[in-house]
PDB file of C-alpha atoms in Angstrom:
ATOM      1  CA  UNK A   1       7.165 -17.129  35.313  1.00 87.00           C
ATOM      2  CA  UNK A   2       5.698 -17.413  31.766  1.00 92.00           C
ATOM      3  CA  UNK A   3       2.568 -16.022  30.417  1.00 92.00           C
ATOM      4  CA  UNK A   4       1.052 -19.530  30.337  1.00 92.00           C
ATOM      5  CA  UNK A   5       2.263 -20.773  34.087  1.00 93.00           C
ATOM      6  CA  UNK A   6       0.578 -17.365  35.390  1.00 93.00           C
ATOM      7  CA  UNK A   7      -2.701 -18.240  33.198  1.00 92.00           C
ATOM      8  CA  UNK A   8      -2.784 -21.745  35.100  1.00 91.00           C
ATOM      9  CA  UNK A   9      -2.335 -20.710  38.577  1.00 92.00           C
ATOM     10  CA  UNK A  10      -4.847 -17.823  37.940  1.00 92.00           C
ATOM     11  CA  UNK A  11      -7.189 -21.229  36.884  1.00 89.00           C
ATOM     12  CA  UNK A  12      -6.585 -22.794  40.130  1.00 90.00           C
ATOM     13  CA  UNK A  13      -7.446 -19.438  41.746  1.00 88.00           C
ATOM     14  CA  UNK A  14      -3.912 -18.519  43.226  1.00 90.00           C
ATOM     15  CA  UNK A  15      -4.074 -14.592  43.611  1.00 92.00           C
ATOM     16  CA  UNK A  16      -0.228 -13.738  43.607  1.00 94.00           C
ATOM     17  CA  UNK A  17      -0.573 -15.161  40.048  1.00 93.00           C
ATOM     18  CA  UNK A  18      -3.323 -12.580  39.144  1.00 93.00           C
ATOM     19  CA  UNK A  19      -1.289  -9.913  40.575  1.00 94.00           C
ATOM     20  CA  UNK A  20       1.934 -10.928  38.712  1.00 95.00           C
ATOM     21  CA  UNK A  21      -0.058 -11.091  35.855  1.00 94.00           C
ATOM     22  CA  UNK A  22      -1.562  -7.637  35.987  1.00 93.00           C
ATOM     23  CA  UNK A  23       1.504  -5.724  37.281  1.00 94.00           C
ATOM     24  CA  UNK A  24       3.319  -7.583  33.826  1.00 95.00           C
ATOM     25  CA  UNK A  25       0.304  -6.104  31.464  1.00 95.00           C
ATOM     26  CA  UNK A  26      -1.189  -3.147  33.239  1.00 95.00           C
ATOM     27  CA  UNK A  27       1.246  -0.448  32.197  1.00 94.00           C
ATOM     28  CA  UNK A  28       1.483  -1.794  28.477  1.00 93.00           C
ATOM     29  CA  UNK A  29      -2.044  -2.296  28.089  1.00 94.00           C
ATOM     30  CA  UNK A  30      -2.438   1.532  29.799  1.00 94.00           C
ATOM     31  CA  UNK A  31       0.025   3.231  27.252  1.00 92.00           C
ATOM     32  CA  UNK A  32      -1.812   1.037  24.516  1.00 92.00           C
ATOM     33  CA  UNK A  33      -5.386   2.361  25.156  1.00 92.00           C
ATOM     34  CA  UNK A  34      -4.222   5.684  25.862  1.00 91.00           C
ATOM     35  CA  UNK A  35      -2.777   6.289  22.694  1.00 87.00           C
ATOM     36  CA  UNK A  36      -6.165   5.619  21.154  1.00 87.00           C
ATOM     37  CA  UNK A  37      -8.310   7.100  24.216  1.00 87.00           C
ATOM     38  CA  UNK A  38      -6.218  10.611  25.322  1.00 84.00           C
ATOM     39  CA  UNK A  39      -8.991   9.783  28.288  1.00 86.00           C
ATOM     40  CA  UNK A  40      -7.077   8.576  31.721  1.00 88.00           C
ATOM     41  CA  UNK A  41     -10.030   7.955  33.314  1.00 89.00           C
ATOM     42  CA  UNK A  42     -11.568   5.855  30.033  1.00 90.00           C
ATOM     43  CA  UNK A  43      -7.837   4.139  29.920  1.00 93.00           C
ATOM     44  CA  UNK A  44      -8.556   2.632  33.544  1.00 93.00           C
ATOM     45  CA  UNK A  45     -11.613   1.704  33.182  1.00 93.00           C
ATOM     46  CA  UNK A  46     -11.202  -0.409  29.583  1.00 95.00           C
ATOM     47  CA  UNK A  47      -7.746  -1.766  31.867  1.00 95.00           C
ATOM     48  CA  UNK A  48      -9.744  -3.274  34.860  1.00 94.00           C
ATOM     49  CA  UNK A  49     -12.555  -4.678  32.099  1.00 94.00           C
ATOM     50  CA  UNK A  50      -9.984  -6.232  29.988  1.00 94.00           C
ATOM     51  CA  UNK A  51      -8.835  -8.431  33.161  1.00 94.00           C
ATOM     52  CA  UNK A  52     -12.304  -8.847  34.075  1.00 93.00           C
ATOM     53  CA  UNK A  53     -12.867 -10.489  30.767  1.00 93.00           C
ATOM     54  CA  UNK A  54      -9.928 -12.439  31.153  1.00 93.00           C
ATOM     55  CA  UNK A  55     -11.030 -13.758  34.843  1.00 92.00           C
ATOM     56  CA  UNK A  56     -14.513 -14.721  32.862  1.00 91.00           C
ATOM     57  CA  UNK A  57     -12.607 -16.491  30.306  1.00 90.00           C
ATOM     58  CA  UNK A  58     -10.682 -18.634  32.848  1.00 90.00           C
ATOM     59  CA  UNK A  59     -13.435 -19.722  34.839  1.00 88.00           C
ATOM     60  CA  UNK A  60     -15.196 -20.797  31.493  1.00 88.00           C
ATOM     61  CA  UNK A  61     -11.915 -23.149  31.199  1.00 86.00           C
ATOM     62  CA  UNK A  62     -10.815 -20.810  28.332  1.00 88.00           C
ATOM     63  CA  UNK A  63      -7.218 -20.107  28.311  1.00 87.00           C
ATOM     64  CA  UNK A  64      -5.983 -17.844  25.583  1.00 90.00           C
ATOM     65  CA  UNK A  65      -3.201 -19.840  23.790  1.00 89.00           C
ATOM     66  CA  UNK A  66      -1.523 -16.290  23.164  1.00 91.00           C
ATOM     67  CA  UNK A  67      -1.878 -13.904  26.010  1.00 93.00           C
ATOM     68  CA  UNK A  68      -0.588 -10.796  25.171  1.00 93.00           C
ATOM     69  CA  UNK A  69      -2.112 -11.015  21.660  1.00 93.00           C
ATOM     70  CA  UNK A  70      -5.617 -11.836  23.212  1.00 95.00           C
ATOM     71  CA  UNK A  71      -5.179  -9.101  26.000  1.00 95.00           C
ATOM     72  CA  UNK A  72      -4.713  -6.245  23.000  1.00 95.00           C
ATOM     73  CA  UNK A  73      -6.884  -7.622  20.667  1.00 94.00           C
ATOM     74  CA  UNK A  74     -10.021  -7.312  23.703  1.00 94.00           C
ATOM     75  CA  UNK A  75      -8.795  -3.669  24.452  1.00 94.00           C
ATOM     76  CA  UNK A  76      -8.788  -2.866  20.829  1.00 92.00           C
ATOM     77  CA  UNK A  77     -12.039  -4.150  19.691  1.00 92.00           C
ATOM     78  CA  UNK A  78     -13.308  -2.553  23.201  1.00 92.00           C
ATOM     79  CA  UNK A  79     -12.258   0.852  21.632  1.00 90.00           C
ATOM     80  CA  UNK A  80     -13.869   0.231  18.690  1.00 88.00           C
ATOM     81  CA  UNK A  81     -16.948  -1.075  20.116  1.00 89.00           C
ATOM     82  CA  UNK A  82     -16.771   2.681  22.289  1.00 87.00           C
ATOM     83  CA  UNK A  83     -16.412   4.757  19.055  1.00 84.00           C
ATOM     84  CA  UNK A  84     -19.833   3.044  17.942  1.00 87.00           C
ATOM     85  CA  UNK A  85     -21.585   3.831  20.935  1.00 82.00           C
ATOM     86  CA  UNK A  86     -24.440   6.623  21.529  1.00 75.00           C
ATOM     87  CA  UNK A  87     -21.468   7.767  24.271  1.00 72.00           C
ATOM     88  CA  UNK A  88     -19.155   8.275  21.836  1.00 71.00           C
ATOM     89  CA  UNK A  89     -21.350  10.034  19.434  1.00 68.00           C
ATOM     90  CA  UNK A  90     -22.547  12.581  22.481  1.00 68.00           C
ATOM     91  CA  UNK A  91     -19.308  13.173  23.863  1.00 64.00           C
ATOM     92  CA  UNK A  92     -18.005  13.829  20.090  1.00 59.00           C
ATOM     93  CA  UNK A  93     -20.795  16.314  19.306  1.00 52.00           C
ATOM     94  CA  UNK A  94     -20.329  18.014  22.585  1.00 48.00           C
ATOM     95  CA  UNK A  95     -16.147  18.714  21.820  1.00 45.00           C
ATOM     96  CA  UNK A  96     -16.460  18.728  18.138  1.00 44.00           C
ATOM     97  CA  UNK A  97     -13.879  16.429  17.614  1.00 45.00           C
ATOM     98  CA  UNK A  98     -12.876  12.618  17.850  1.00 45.00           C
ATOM     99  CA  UNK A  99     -10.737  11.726  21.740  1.00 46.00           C
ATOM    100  CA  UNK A 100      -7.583  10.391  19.661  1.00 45.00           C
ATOM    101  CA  UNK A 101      -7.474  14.008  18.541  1.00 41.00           C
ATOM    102  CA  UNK A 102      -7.379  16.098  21.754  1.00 42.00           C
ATOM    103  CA  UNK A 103      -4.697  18.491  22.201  1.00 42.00           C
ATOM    104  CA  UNK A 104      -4.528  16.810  25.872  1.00 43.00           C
ATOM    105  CA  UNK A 105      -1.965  17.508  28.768  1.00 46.00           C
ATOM    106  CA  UNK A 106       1.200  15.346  28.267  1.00 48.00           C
ATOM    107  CA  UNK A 107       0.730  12.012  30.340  1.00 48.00           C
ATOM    108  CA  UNK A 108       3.501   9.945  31.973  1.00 48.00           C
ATOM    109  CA  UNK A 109       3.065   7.932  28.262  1.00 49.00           C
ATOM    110  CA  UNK A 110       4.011  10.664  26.274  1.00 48.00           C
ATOM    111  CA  UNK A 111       6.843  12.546  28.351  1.00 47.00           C
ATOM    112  CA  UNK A 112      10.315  11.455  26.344  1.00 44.00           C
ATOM    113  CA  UNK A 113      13.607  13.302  26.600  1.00 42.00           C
ATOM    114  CA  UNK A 114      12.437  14.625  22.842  1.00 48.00           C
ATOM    115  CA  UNK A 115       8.843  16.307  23.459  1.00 58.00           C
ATOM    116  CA  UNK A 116       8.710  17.826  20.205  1.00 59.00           C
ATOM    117  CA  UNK A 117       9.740  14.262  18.409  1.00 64.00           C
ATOM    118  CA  UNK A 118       7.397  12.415  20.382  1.00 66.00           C
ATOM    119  CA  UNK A 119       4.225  14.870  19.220  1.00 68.00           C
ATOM    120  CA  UNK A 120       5.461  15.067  15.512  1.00 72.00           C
ATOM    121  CA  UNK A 121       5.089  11.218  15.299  1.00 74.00           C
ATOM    122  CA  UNK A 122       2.189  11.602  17.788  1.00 75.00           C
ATOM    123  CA  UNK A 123       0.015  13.712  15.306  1.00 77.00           C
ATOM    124  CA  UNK A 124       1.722  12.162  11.707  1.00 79.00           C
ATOM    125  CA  UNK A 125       0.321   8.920  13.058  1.00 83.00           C
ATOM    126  CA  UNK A 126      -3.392  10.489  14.033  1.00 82.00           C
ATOM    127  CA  UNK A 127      -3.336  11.060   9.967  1.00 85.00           C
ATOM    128  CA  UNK A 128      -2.790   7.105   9.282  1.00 87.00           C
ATOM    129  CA  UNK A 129      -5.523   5.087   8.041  1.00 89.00           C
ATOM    130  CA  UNK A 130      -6.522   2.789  11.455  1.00 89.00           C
ATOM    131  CA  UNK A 131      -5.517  -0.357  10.454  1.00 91.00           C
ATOM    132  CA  UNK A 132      -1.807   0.984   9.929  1.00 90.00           C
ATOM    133  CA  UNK A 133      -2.060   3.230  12.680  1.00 90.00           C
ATOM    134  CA  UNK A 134      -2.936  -0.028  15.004  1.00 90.00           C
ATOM    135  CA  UNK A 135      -0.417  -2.183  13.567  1.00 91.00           C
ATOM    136  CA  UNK A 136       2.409   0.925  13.811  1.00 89.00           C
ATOM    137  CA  UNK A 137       1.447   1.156  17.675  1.00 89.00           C
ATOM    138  CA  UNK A 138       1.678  -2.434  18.324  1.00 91.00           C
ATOM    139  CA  UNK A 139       5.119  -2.897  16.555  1.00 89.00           C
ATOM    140  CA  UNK A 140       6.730   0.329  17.926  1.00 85.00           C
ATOM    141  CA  UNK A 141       5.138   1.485  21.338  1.00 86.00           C
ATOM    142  CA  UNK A 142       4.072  -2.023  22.301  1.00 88.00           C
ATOM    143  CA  UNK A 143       7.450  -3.875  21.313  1.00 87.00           C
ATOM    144  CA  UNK A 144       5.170  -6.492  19.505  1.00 90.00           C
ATOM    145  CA  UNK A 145       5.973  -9.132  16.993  1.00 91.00           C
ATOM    146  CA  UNK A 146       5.053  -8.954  13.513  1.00 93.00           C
ATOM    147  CA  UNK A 147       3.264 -12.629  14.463  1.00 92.00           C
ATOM    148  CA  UNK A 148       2.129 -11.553  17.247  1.00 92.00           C
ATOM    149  CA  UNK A 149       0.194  -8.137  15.566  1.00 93.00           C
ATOM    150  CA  UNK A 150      -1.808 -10.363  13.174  1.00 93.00           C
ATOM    151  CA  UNK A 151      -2.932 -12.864  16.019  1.00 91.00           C
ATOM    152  CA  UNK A 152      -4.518  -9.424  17.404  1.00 92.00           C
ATOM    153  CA  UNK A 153      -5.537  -7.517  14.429  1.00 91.00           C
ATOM    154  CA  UNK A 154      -6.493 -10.652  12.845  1.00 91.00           C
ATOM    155  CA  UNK A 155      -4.836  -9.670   9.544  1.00 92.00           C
ATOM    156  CA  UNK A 156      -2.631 -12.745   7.686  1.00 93.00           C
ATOM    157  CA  UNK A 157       0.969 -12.070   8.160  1.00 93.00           C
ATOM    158  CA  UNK A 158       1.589 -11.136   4.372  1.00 93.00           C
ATOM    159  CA  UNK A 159      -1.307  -8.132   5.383  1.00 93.00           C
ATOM    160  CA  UNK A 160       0.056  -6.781   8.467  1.00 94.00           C
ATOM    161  CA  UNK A 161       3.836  -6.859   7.130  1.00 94.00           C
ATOM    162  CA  UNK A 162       2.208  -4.897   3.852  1.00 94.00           C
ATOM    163  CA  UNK A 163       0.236  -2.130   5.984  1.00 92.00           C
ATOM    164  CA  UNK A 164       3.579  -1.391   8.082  1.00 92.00           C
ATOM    165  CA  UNK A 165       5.893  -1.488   4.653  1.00 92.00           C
ATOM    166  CA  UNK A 166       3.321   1.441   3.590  1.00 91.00           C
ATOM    167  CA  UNK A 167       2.543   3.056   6.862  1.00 89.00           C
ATOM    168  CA  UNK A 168       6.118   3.337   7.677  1.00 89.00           C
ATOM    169  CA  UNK A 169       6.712   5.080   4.054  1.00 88.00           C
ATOM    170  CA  UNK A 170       4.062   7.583   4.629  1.00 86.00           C
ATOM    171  CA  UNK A 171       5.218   8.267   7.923  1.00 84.00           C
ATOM    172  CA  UNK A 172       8.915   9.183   6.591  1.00 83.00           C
ATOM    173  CA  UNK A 173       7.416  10.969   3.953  1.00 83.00           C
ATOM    174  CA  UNK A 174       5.458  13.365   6.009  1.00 79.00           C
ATOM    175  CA  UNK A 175       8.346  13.307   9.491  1.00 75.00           C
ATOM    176  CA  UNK A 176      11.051  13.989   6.570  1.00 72.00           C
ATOM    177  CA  UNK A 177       9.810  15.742   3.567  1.00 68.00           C
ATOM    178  CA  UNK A 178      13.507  16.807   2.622  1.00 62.00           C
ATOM    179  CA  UNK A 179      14.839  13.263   2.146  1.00 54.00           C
ATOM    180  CA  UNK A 180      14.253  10.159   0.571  1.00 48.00           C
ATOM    181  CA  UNK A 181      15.939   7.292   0.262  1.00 50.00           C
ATOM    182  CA  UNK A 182      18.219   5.275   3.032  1.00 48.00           C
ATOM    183  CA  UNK A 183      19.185   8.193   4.703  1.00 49.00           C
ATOM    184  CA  UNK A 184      15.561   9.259   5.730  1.00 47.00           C
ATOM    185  CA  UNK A 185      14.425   5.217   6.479  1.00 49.00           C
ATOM    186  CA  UNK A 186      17.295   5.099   9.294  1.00 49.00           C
ATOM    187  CA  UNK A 187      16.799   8.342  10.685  1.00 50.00           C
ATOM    188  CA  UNK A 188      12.753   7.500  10.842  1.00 53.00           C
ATOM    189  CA  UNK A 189      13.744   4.499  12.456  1.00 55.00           C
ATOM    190  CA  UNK A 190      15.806   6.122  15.059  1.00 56.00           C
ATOM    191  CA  UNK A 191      12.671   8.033  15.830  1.00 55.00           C
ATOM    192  CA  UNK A 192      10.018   5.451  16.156  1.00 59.00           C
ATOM    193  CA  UNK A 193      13.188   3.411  18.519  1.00 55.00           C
ATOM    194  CA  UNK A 194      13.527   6.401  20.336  1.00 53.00           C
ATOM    195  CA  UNK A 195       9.671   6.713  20.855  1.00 50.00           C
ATOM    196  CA  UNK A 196       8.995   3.509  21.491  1.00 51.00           C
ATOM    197  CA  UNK A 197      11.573   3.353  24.918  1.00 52.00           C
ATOM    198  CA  UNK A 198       9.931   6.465  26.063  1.00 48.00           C
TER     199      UNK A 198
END
């Protein structure tokens, strides 16, 4: 069934179309807040209180014309509302440094058959400005549409194709200091592809 066919019977109140729904986005929407969060127990919550939002939406006869893009854009500006908050300024003061920087325990996310690839790209893209960081995550780990990235970033398309272009040049840069050119593009490629399926 389609995003939108889901949406409707969730309208009428059918549950198996809630549950459909949730086992489609609950995993992405997981790896997606974990990768700003390094907090399992913060990633569940802001899960469950994304589809919360979307039940309130519904039963205000709202129905997102763009699902996944409204389902990331409410978990993003969620983390953004939480790195504003008096919580996130205690809980900063008290380890010294931001979440997304933890040195945490490898998750299910982050185990790939190349550990020491995956954390390379892991901590080049902690050194990203946030709006490419975002819009690197939601093309590579999130399998998302350049279209789809500015309906949830809210960017024009010319931006968010711009802020990849140079995010994706400072990321080869920095994973592949010894090469320029073609060469290093493809291999840095390989390696986002590579993380991305893990």
């Amino acid at each position: 069934m389609t995003d939108e066919e889901l949406l409707r019977g969730m309208a009428r109140g059918d549950q198996a179309s809630f549950e459909a729904l949730v086992h489609r986005y609950h995993a992405p929407l997981s790896g997606y807040l974990y990768r700003h969060l390094r907090d399992p127990g913060r990633v569940e919550d802001f899960v469950q209180e994304t589809f919360l939002r979307l039940i309130r939406q519904l039963k205000e006869k709202r129905i997102p014309d763009n699902l996944q893009a409204w389902l990331y854009r409410v978990a993003m500006n969620m983390c953004r509302d939480y790195w504003k908050s008096a919580a996130y300024k205690s809980e900063k003061n008290r380890f010294g440094e931001p979440p997304e920087q933890h040195d945490a325990s490898p998750s299910v996310v982050e185990l790939a058959e190349r550990q020491e690839t995956r954390r390379e790209i892991m901590e080049t893209l902690d050194e990203l400005p946030e709006v490419q960081r975002e819009i690197v995550t939601l093309r590579f780990y999130q399998d998302m549409k350049l279209q789809d990235i500015a309906d949830v970033t809210g960017l024009p398309l010319g931006s968010v194709k711009t802020y990849l272009y140079k995010a994706l040049r400072k990321l080869k840069t920095r994973l592949h200091p010894e090469t320029t050119g073609q060469r290093n593009a493809t291999k840095g490629g390989e390696r986002f592809e590579h993380a991305k399926r893990s």
